[in-house]
XYZ file of C-alpha atoms in Angstrom:
714
model
C 39.954 -21.818 -123.563
C 40.015 -23.877 -120.264
C 42.967 -25.420 -120.857
C 45.048 -22.188 -121.662
C 43.639 -21.109 -118.113
C 45.059 -23.676 -116.491
C 48.548 -23.615 -118.126
C 48.622 -19.768 -117.137
C 47.814 -20.525 -113.754
C 50.624 -23.336 -113.216
C 53.109 -20.907 -114.896
C 52.290 -18.055 -112.404
C 52.554 -20.539 -109.595
C 56.073 -21.694 -110.461
C 57.116 -18.099 -110.845
C 55.996 -17.177 -107.377
C 57.667 -20.151 -105.824
C 60.950 -19.264 -107.493
C 60.677 -15.660 -106.284
C 60.031 -16.952 -102.445
C 63.064 -19.365 -102.810
C 65.309 -16.543 -103.807
C 64.015 -14.463 -100.931
C 64.630 -17.157 -98.300
C 68.086 -17.484 -99.628
C 69.041 -14.062 -99.327
C 67.511 -13.901 -95.814
C 69.621 -16.520 -94.603
C 72.612 -15.424 -96.111
C 72.350 -12.153 -94.332
C 71.308 -13.909 -91.139
C 74.480 -15.816 -91.554
C 76.365 -12.586 -91.865
C 74.690 -10.939 -88.914
C 77.055 -10.163 -86.022
C 77.337 -7.562 -83.058
C 80.322 -6.438 -80.871
C 80.372 -5.617 -77.146
C 82.945 -3.279 -75.435
C 82.896 -3.033 -71.671
C 83.948 -0.409 -69.162
C 84.288 -0.720 -65.451
C 86.471 1.471 -63.224
C 86.447 -1.076 -60.085
C 84.965 -4.137 -58.936
C 85.216 -3.236 -55.272
C 82.084 -1.937 -53.341
C 80.967 -1.098 -49.920
C 77.477 -2.336 -48.677
C 75.127 0.388 -49.313
C 77.458 2.005 -52.176
C 77.059 1.605 -56.238
C 79.402 0.679 -58.641
C 78.621 1.059 -62.400
C 79.647 -1.288 -65.318
C 78.888 -0.273 -68.933
C 78.392 -2.303 -71.778
C 78.582 -0.717 -75.399
C 76.994 -2.744 -78.108
C 77.353 -2.251 -81.793
C 75.859 -3.980 -84.847
C 76.011 -4.156 -88.601
C 72.482 -5.450 -88.964
C 69.309 -4.298 -87.623
C 68.314 -6.390 -84.935
C 66.575 -6.674 -81.372
C 68.819 -7.158 -78.287
C 67.970 -8.582 -74.757
C 70.292 -8.220 -71.740
C 69.992 -10.698 -68.666
C 71.987 -10.971 -65.314
C 72.915 -13.864 -63.261
C 75.231 -14.880 -60.712
C 75.441 -14.497 -57.000
C 75.669 -10.666 -57.658
C 72.669 -10.434 -59.769
C 70.245 -9.924 -56.683
C 71.845 -6.535 -55.985
C 72.290 -5.638 -59.515
C 70.161 -4.397 -62.242
C 70.674 -3.358 -66.065
C 69.081 -0.634 -68.249
C 67.830 -0.877 -70.746
C 67.265 -4.762 -70.562
C 65.910 -4.945 -74.226
C 66.286 -2.722 -77.199
C 66.438 -2.454 -81.088
C 69.413 -1.488 -83.293
C 69.826 -0.446 -86.946
C 72.795 -1.247 -88.837
C 76.067 0.668 -87.314
C 74.189 1.940 -84.516
C 75.279 1.548 -81.064
C 73.753 1.274 -77.630
C 75.236 1.335 -74.086
C 73.504 -0.731 -71.144
C 74.169 0.225 -67.696
C 74.730 -2.136 -64.987
C 74.323 -0.936 -61.485
C 75.494 -2.879 -58.606
C 74.588 -1.833 -55.204
C 74.793 -4.417 -52.330
C 72.430 -3.738 -49.330
C 73.831 -2.969 -45.976
C 73.017 -6.528 -44.783
C 75.103 -8.028 -47.493
C 77.719 -10.127 -46.042
C 81.412 -9.004 -47.207
C 83.070 -11.387 -49.624
C 83.576 -12.181 -53.454
C 80.468 -12.547 -55.961
C 79.993 -13.278 -59.317
C 78.010 -11.217 -62.080
C 77.335 -12.546 -65.623
C 75.928 -10.101 -68.102
C 74.337 -12.011 -71.147
C 73.677 -9.934 -74.168
C 71.771 -12.091 -77.030
C 70.658 -11.210 -80.479
C 69.306 -13.324 -83.234
C 70.431 -16.542 -81.664
C 73.646 -15.056 -80.925
C 74.697 -14.647 -77.226
C 77.805 -12.880 -75.769
C 78.770 -13.365 -71.859
C 80.677 -11.093 -69.763
C 81.719 -12.357 -66.308
C 82.801 -10.165 -63.481
C 83.947 -10.660 -59.960
C 82.318 -8.073 -57.570
C 84.126 -7.679 -54.292
C 81.778 -6.574 -51.225
C 84.337 -5.046 -48.793
C 83.761 -4.656 -45.100
C 83.555 -1.007 -44.915
C 82.462 -0.782 -40.985
C 85.920 -1.192 -39.222
C 86.090 -0.103 -35.808
C 88.867 -0.016 -33.216
C 88.686 0.188 -29.381
C 91.591 0.354 -26.777
C 91.622 0.947 -23.174
C 94.527 2.302 -20.645
C 95.936 1.123 -18.671
C 95.191 -2.524 -19.161
C 96.120 -3.322 -15.624
C 95.318 -1.229 -12.291
C 95.488 -1.750 -8.856
C 92.890 -0.142 -6.816
C 92.207 0.437 -3.175
C 88.726 -0.464 -1.734
C 86.587 2.317 -1.022
C 88.498 4.042 -3.810
C 87.736 5.474 -7.397
C 90.192 5.155 -10.341
C 89.643 6.009 -14.126
C 90.273 3.805 -17.276
C 90.511 5.734 -20.617
C 88.832 4.101 -23.470
C 89.674 5.324 -27.202
C 87.224 4.295 -29.886
C 88.151 4.996 -33.568
C 85.739 4.679 -36.736
C 87.999 2.972 -39.319
C 85.125 2.340 -41.754
C 83.704 4.372 -44.552
C 80.567 5.448 -42.956
C 78.799 7.392 -40.018
C 78.416 5.014 -36.996
C 76.561 5.091 -33.839
C 78.146 2.937 -31.335
C 76.562 1.425 -28.229
C 79.356 1.010 -25.252
C 78.740 -1.912 -23.062
C 80.625 -3.343 -19.934
C 80.770 -7.183 -19.495
C 82.250 -7.823 -16.190
C 81.510 -9.666 -12.732
C 82.250 -5.959 -11.429
C 80.130 -4.212 -14.085
C 77.988 -2.523 -11.421
C 81.362 -0.725 -10.097
C 81.988 0.952 -13.440
C 80.263 4.258 -14.848
C 80.956 5.370 -18.225
C 80.946 9.108 -19.069
C 78.993 8.249 -22.117
C 77.341 5.001 -23.433
C 76.620 6.054 -26.805
C 79.099 7.707 -29.397
C 78.503 8.861 -33.159
C 81.629 9.084 -35.109
C 82.144 9.938 -38.864
C 84.776 7.888 -41.051
C 88.153 8.298 -39.603
C 87.178 10.075 -36.431
C 87.867 8.827 -32.883
C 86.602 9.762 -29.238
C 87.655 9.089 -25.746
C 85.500 8.014 -22.867
C 86.372 7.709 -19.259
C 85.225 4.710 -17.261
C 85.094 5.141 -13.535
C 85.576 2.159 -11.257
C 84.075 2.449 -8.069
C 85.346 0.011 -5.602
C 83.107 -1.049 -2.427
C 84.749 -0.724 0.880
C 84.317 -4.480 1.760
C 85.838 -5.598 -1.769
C 88.989 -7.440 -2.590
C 90.473 -9.583 -5.212
C 91.160 -9.721 -8.852
C 88.756 -8.954 -11.665
C 88.490 -8.524 -15.668
C 86.453 -5.931 -17.034
C 85.514 -6.187 -20.898
C 84.497 -3.181 -22.951
C 82.672 -3.649 -26.213
C 81.516 -0.865 -28.941
C 78.597 -2.221 -30.963
C 77.825 -0.329 -34.020
C 74.799 0.021 -36.270
C 76.127 -2.543 -38.441
C 76.797 -6.060 -37.338
C 80.320 -5.705 -38.680
C 80.971 -2.606 -36.769
C 82.205 -4.137 -33.480
C 85.215 -3.888 -31.256
C 86.242 -4.904 -27.876
C 89.158 -4.374 -25.402
C 89.898 -5.833 -21.949
C 91.593 -4.502 -18.732
C 92.359 -6.303 -15.426
C 92.027 -4.674 -11.733
C 93.351 -5.720 -8.293
C 91.506 -4.617 -5.492
C 93.414 -4.131 -2.246
C 92.467 -2.900 1.071
C 94.142 0.462 2.077
C 91.992 2.889 3.918
C 89.257 0.785 5.645
C 87.528 1.592 8.713
C 84.221 0.427 10.300
C 81.404 2.679 11.421
C 78.953 1.170 13.682
C 76.043 2.799 15.954
C 75.151 1.410 19.497
C 71.776 0.204 18.175
C 70.185 0.731 14.685
C 66.648 1.513 16.092
C 64.872 3.352 19.080
C 61.313 3.767 20.290
C 60.712 6.845 22.371
C 57.827 9.740 23.303
C 57.794 13.063 22.047
C 59.527 15.375 24.585
C 61.738 12.596 25.639
C 65.649 12.978 25.546
C 67.879 10.049 24.436
C 71.919 9.935 24.339
C 73.230 7.106 22.081
C 76.734 6.647 20.654
C 78.554 5.772 17.349
C 82.041 4.194 17.037
C 84.599 4.564 14.363
C 87.806 2.114 13.906
C 90.518 2.717 11.675
C 91.213 -0.561 9.815
C 93.447 0.857 7.340
C 97.400 0.785 6.944
C 98.065 4.500 8.250
C 96.307 7.054 10.536
C 93.418 8.897 8.815
C 91.012 11.797 9.816
C 87.138 11.188 9.149
C 84.371 14.101 8.655
C 81.040 13.527 9.775
C 77.686 14.691 8.517
C 74.297 13.778 9.924
C 71.252 13.781 7.557
C 68.319 13.946 10.082
C 65.575 15.976 11.417
C 67.044 19.035 13.234
C 66.522 17.218 16.961
C 69.221 15.036 16.173
C 72.847 15.984 16.556
C 76.369 14.655 16.811
C 78.920 15.522 19.328
C 81.855 16.120 16.495
C 81.976 16.789 13.322
C 85.773 15.747 12.443
C 87.674 13.113 14.276
C 91.230 11.465 13.816
C 91.935 7.900 14.456
C 95.152 5.913 14.531
C 95.655 2.815 12.560
C 94.031 -0.161 14.461
C 92.306 2.176 16.945
C 88.627 3.247 17.780
C 86.731 6.294 18.976
C 83.220 6.846 20.248
C 81.234 9.661 19.095
C 77.757 10.822 21.038
C 74.666 11.120 19.202
C 71.939 13.410 20.957
C 68.245 12.941 20.307
C 65.349 15.389 21.529
C 62.204 15.084 19.665
C 59.786 18.019 20.484
C 56.587 17.694 22.051
C 53.839 16.828 19.208
C 56.429 14.914 17.257
C 54.854 11.579 15.707
C 56.070 8.933 13.258
C 59.196 7.216 11.926
C 62.310 9.245 11.184
C 65.746 7.997 9.711
C 69.167 9.460 10.816
C 71.712 9.001 8.171
C 75.255 9.423 9.610
C 78.003 9.510 6.973
C 81.710 9.411 7.255
C 84.374 10.308 4.773
C 88.090 9.612 5.292
C 90.564 12.149 4.086
C 93.018 9.372 2.774
C 91.287 7.477 0.002
C 88.143 9.174 0.449
C 86.526 6.250 1.650
C 82.641 6.732 2.501
C 80.457 4.911 4.575
C 76.954 5.508 5.920
C 74.946 3.874 8.835
C 71.244 4.394 9.563
C 69.315 4.667 12.757
C 65.672 4.579 12.946
C 63.686 6.536 15.487
C 60.207 5.676 16.152
C 58.554 8.643 18.057
C 54.970 7.980 19.769
C 52.798 10.666 20.456
C 52.446 10.404 24.413
C 50.703 13.552 25.130
C 47.427 13.986 23.369
C 43.755 15.236 23.686
C 40.804 14.827 21.610
C 37.624 17.021 21.892
C 34.425 15.902 20.502
C 31.135 17.416 20.363
C 27.705 15.925 20.592
C 25.928 18.044 17.545
C 27.956 19.830 14.915
C 24.937 21.874 13.670
C 21.705 22.963 15.315
C 19.169 25.590 15.543
C 17.905 27.543 18.420
C 15.086 30.009 19.123
C 15.787 33.470 20.430
C 14.933 33.709 23.907
C 15.356 29.807 24.418
C 18.268 28.150 26.238
C 20.053 24.811 24.892
C 23.094 22.694 26.488
C 25.265 20.998 24.399
C 27.566 18.097 25.695
C 31.594 18.181 24.642
C 33.797 15.234 25.379
C 37.416 15.847 26.526
C 39.561 12.758 26.496
C 43.314 12.623 27.561
C 44.721 10.194 24.725
C 48.257 10.471 26.201
C 50.205 8.396 28.481
C 50.692 10.895 31.142
C 48.387 12.961 33.520
C 48.170 16.448 31.958
C 46.376 19.817 32.700
C 44.622 21.506 29.871
C 43.282 25.124 29.168
C 39.941 25.344 27.646
C 39.065 28.514 25.598
C 35.766 29.519 23.827
C 35.328 31.647 20.800
C 31.474 32.586 20.428
C 28.892 35.276 21.052
C 28.529 36.487 24.618
C 25.368 34.561 25.233
C 27.390 31.272 24.904
C 29.207 29.801 27.894
C 31.229 26.908 29.080
C 31.118 24.935 32.425
C 34.909 24.570 32.553
C 37.923 26.559 31.899
C 40.704 24.106 33.349
C 40.898 20.464 33.495
C 43.284 17.784 34.585
C 43.047 14.210 33.398
C 44.945 11.015 33.933
C 46.117 9.134 31.131
C 42.955 7.803 29.005
C 40.608 9.633 31.317
C 37.642 11.623 29.729
C 35.037 14.077 31.051
C 32.267 16.029 29.805
C 31.858 19.744 29.445
C 28.589 21.661 29.136
C 28.064 24.444 26.553
C 25.116 26.485 27.162
C 23.632 28.809 24.559
C 21.072 31.240 25.622
C 20.345 33.743 22.796
C 18.353 36.691 23.844
C 15.000 37.531 22.249
C 16.593 40.440 20.193
C 19.835 38.600 18.842
C 20.787 38.845 15.295
C 18.993 36.023 13.266
C 21.574 33.773 11.385
C 24.457 31.280 11.754
C 26.936 31.663 14.454
C 30.350 29.743 14.698
C 31.344 28.437 18.101
C 34.796 27.241 18.713
C 35.869 25.385 21.731
C 39.692 24.612 22.101
C 41.413 22.299 24.787
C 45.150 22.962 24.876
C 48.134 21.728 27.082
C 50.236 24.912 27.556
C 53.305 22.572 28.218
C 53.068 20.109 25.427
C 51.316 22.004 23.008
C 48.991 19.201 22.409
C 45.685 20.790 21.293
C 42.190 19.795 19.936
C 39.005 21.809 18.853
C 35.336 21.572 17.929
C 33.264 23.575 16.119
C 29.414 24.198 16.431
C 27.490 25.952 13.678
C 24.393 27.319 15.688
C 21.782 29.074 13.803
C 19.502 31.586 15.891
C 15.990 31.843 14.585
C 13.548 34.683 15.632
C 10.377 33.887 17.614
C 8.511 34.282 14.247
C 10.262 31.818 12.420
C 10.545 29.665 15.225
C 7.031 28.610 14.987
C 6.498 29.766 11.349
C 3.374 28.404 9.566
C 2.969 27.925 5.703
C -0.530 27.298 4.268
C -0.603 26.047 0.836
C -3.205 25.132 -1.519
C -3.669 24.220 -5.171
C -6.527 26.555 -5.996
C -6.757 30.100 -4.576
C -9.970 30.826 -6.779
C -13.215 29.088 -6.390
C -16.164 29.326 -8.806
C -19.431 28.154 -7.229
C -23.263 28.626 -7.872
C -25.321 29.971 -5.117
C -27.280 27.265 -2.965
C -24.683 24.759 -3.722
C -21.670 23.627 -1.637
C -18.219 22.646 -1.958
C -14.865 21.908 -0.097
C -11.273 23.397 -0.633
C -8.465 21.353 0.898
C -5.248 23.622 2.259
C -2.041 22.155 3.803
C -0.636 23.875 6.788
C 3.056 23.186 7.306
C 5.083 23.868 10.433
C 8.353 25.281 8.994
C 9.788 26.227 12.516
C 11.883 24.381 14.507
C 9.849 23.939 17.522
C 6.640 22.087 18.098
C 3.623 24.719 17.558
C -0.004 24.881 18.143
C -1.783 26.930 15.588
C -5.379 28.515 15.996
C -7.223 28.731 12.451
C -9.689 31.483 11.963
C -11.378 33.402 9.083
C -11.917 36.872 7.860
C -13.223 38.462 4.682
C -16.371 39.294 2.912
C -17.083 35.634 2.539
C -17.045 34.501 6.145
C -20.896 34.471 6.492
C -21.088 31.123 4.115
C -17.620 29.416 4.750
C -16.091 27.362 7.619
C -12.750 26.106 8.543
C -12.204 22.864 10.188
C -10.195 21.691 12.220
C -9.925 25.137 13.928
C -6.893 24.421 16.036
C -3.901 21.835 15.616
C -0.479 20.796 16.952
C 2.337 20.168 14.365
C 5.966 19.323 14.889
C 8.759 20.749 12.658
C 8.319 19.904 9.209
C 4.991 18.084 9.846
C 2.070 19.009 7.729
C -1.790 18.631 8.144
C -4.806 19.250 5.929
C -7.449 21.524 6.825
C -10.778 22.137 4.837
C -12.649 25.323 3.782
C -16.315 24.341 3.688
C -18.094 26.782 1.080
C -22.106 27.117 0.996
C -23.297 30.275 -0.591
C -26.868 30.573 0.290
C -29.442 31.186 -2.486
C -30.218 34.737 -1.051
C -26.793 35.880 -1.322
C -25.735 38.274 -4.203
C -23.922 37.217 -6.875
C -20.212 38.223 -7.155
C -16.872 37.992 -6.016
C -15.980 37.354 -2.224
C -12.840 36.867 -0.297
C -11.907 34.699 2.769
C -8.651 34.994 4.519
C -7.450 31.653 6.142
C -5.089 32.633 9.170
C -3.090 30.361 11.109
C -1.322 31.952 14.238
C 0.894 30.172 16.357
C -0.320 30.151 20.193
C 3.576 30.248 21.505
C 4.412 33.558 19.679
C 3.349 35.860 17.003
C 4.158 33.455 13.987
C 1.276 34.136 11.715
C 0.389 32.787 8.087
C -2.532 33.671 5.868
C -3.917 32.524 2.285
C -6.633 34.621 0.646
C -9.261 32.791 -1.395
C -11.422 34.281 -4.047
C -14.923 32.977 -4.229
C -16.817 33.909 -7.272
C -20.636 33.213 -6.429
C -22.674 32.719 -9.580
C -26.331 32.262 -10.113
C -28.247 28.863 -9.225
C -27.962 26.045 -11.519
C -30.945 24.378 -13.237
C -31.261 20.782 -12.125
C -33.773 17.935 -12.840
C -35.277 15.974 -10.183
C -32.804 13.162 -8.649
C -34.213 9.749 -9.272
C -33.870 7.616 -6.038
C -32.190 4.447 -7.552
C -32.772 1.384 -5.335
C -29.381 -0.488 -5.464
C -29.175 -4.232 -5.594
C -27.968 -5.517 -2.269
C -24.355 -6.362 -2.503
C -22.439 -9.042 -0.328
C -19.081 -10.540 -0.153
C -15.789 -9.034 -0.978
C -17.044 -5.954 -2.738
C -18.965 -4.720 0.392
C -15.817 -5.302 2.549
C -13.474 -3.288 -0.006
C -16.277 -0.518 0.200
C -16.267 -0.190 3.990
C -12.294 0.294 3.699
C -12.727 3.492 1.926
C -11.853 6.213 4.607
C -13.566 9.649 4.959
C -10.778 11.383 3.303
C -11.240 8.984 0.097
C -14.957 9.990 0.484
C -14.061 13.719 0.512
C -11.783 13.392 -2.561
C -14.427 11.441 -4.327
C -16.846 14.301 -3.337
C -14.393 16.890 -4.705
C -13.720 15.072 -7.970
C -17.537 14.749 -8.558
C -17.778 18.445 -8.338
C -15.611 19.058 -11.287
C -16.556 15.991 -13.217
C -18.568 17.036 -16.362
C -22.270 16.431 -15.955
C -24.077 14.393 -18.479
C -27.432 14.548 -16.874
C -29.938 17.845 -16.437
C -31.005 17.819 -13.000
C -33.597 20.713 -11.562
C -32.962 21.010 -7.514
C -33.748 23.940 -5.615
C -31.944 22.926 -2.361
C -29.036 20.420 -2.559
C -28.732 19.689 1.093
C -32.234 18.946 1.785
C -33.475 16.588 -1.195
C -36.596 15.034 -0.647
C -37.874 14.481 -4.149
C -38.312 10.624 -4.783
C -39.830 8.942 -7.958
C -40.201 5.309 -8.834
C -37.295 3.096 -10.340
C -37.409 3.231 -13.975
C -34.672 0.607 -14.491
C -32.133 -1.310 -12.305
C -28.480 0.043 -12.923
C -25.723 -2.245 -12.214
C -23.638 -1.652 -9.136
C -20.407 0.071 -9.642
C -17.332 -1.725 -8.121
C -14.512 0.573 -6.699
C -11.211 0.538 -7.994
C -8.705 -1.561 -5.916
C -4.951 -1.372 -5.157
C -3.503 -4.439 -6.365
C -0.004 -4.451 -4.734
C 1.500 -2.018 -1.927
C 3.361 1.015 -3.347
C 7.098 0.753 -2.127
C 8.744 3.953 -0.377
C 10.551 6.248 -2.776
C 14.165 7.438 -2.644
C 14.860 10.532 -4.963
C 18.394 11.700 -5.557
C 18.973 15.344 -4.624
C 18.120 17.747 -7.722
C 16.528 15.159 -9.770
C 13.071 13.638 -10.471
C 11.160 10.516 -10.043
C 8.122 9.334 -12.148
C 5.862 6.508 -10.871
C 3.257 4.603 -13.091
C -0.051 4.247 -11.005
C -1.406 1.680 -13.462
C 0.863 -0.790 -12.241
C -0.675 -0.487 -8.674
C -4.352 0.257 -9.243
C -7.164 -1.906 -10.959
C -10.958 -1.152 -11.762
C -12.758 -4.205 -11.582
C -15.412 -2.957 -14.066
C -12.609 -1.612 -16.453
C -13.679 1.862 -16.018
C -11.112 4.645 -16.864
C -9.276 5.833 -13.957
C -8.233 9.245 -12.647
C -5.188 9.308 -10.492
C -4.872 11.942 -7.801
C -2.239 12.869 -5.159
C -2.263 15.242 -2.349
C 1.046 17.371 -2.792
C 3.597 16.424 -0.242
C 5.710 18.955 1.378
C 8.533 20.219 -0.604
C 7.617 18.147 -3.458
C 5.999 19.530 -6.791
C 3.584 17.013 -8.720
C 2.878 16.830 -11.990
C 0.274 14.179 -13.549
C 0.019 12.834 -16.916
C -2.578 9.732 -17.626
C -1.405 7.387 -14.875
C 2.248 8.684 -14.723
C 2.959 11.035 -11.755
C 6.148 12.869 -11.674
C 7.683 14.006 -8.398
C 10.032 17.003 -8.448
C 11.621 17.826 -5.170
C 12.394 21.595 -4.282
C 15.897 22.720 -5.366
C 18.263 21.932 -2.560
C 15.888 20.172 -0.529
C 16.917 16.950 1.438
C 14.844 15.057 4.188
C 11.731 12.939 4.367
C 7.957 13.632 3.675
C 4.873 11.373 3.125
C 2.026 11.131 0.556
C -1.080 8.888 -0.603
C -1.881 8.226 -4.205
C -5.733 7.793 -5.050
C -7.516 6.328 -8.189
C -11.093 7.455 -8.983
C -13.372 5.850 -11.376
C -15.906 8.359 -11.654
C -18.023 7.339 -8.597
C -15.648 5.586 -6.058
C -12.296 6.201 -4.989
C -9.468 3.857 -3.874
C -6.398 4.933 -1.801
C -2.879 3.668 -1.599
C -0.800 2.709 1.503
C 1.128 5.591 3.025
C 4.277 6.340 0.958
C 7.488 7.792 2.504
C 9.527 9.748 -0.032
C 13.037 10.444 0.797
C 15.377 13.057 -1.110
C 19.018 12.691 -0.425
C 22.431 13.188 -1.942
């Protein structure tokens, strides 16, 4: 059975080999018979840069096959075939399109394009010559090609540019010549469609001093480098209508109001008689004698030029005299410079431009008049001001550079209107019109505001237990404009247990001082609200200010007995530092203690006469006062801005106690305190200087800073 299977397998294998052999023979036979045809179609092989020509290749096959198309040769870089690969069934055909598009940068000339079509190992090649033409032809002509031109004359040349190419061209026209600066074109750029042309005029303006033979080269340069053309013309410059125009001098210096006569000469250097028109471009005070003059050839004439600068004229001026010949239209220009100096002048200066004056007062102000001219002059002095203002002089004669002082007196009556008054003083020379003025802004102030006091305090209400005492500081400021002496008095229902000190003080304008209201309601007084009016009245006038303080008297506070604590003796530096604490610092310390939270209960019936003494139960350590570790510098604040200072950088407590910082409010400055940081806020619009001190309090002792100046400025 096994032998039969092997024989059957061998027979099947032989049969398969026979079938495979027959299939290969048939395939090779068909392959040998495979073929295709190519039919080409091309209308032209010439193309312009930027244009496209089309080549068509129609392929037909009698067997099914795959085809590929490739391009080679120098023209292949600007050619493309579509499709480049495809499949054809028997008797099916396909057209391949080959686009040839040289770029605008392609150099004109002959190029080769090979088209290779391949299928089943069979390759057919078509080769084409591609001609890239120059399609940017341009022509440029000039007429006439030779021209004789007189010096100082302008003549024309006609340029004709034509686009002989196939594209729209934009041309740039250029002039290349030693005399290119003489040539002006009516247009330097031209756009032309294919086949169109345009005429352009070239004006050749020859300078008056030129002569000789010259060549002018004109170029038309298109967008493409192949769109170029050039043309050439020759000119010969000859002297025909020349003349000279010369002033006597080219520069003069003179005073305002001075008169000057000078001359200008004109000489005919031409070949014939000529007439010249003259024009003057100058200030109106410069004029010429004649506007037109005729001069024979080789002759000369002199013209008069008159210069009369008026008074107050100053500076450097130029007169431009231009001559134009009738024949040849030759134009020449000369310039003459005139330096005019102010030889007549006056300066008026005032000692003070702004001031304030109290009604009923009299003040003198100095004004200085100086003759800054070169000659002796007489001046009128006028005044524009209220009737209570007068001048010491109304006329004044001064030599050159001399100066004199005038006195202006202001004496406003007691009932004068309060406000600003503008005072104008003018000094004028009636002949030369030289003038100067000075202005004074003088503000009149009523008697009341002249010595105006202002009373300020941070607290207008005081709550105090009867049979105790406290002190309220108040600031009095002289907001007037004169030094004043103020008498301080009290009125109201609380004057029986209040005192004010000091009772009188003198203050300069903007100066401040602190006064103290001592409050000590006795035990027998009724509880309730009382008021005290603090009144500051100027001795010199009726200026008065007052501040009302409400005092709320409450029932007595229960206290424990005060223990007398024997403090250990302290020597050395700590004692010295304590001695330095001022009476004002002690006062601040006292005030702070009044409002410090109490941690002990004391029973006292008379605070001011304490005699209860007990033995020492324990010895408490001495408290060391805070110290100023470095001086606080003066402070400058920009107007309408704020300034914050950290006092922890300047004060230190030797016992590391927590410090409370205090500042007495400076004049015109608002103060805000947060911890150790103090913010100073100037009043809106305030500019000026004020002073203050800063204090550090540890609950028992106080330390003061150095005086600190605060400046507010723009």
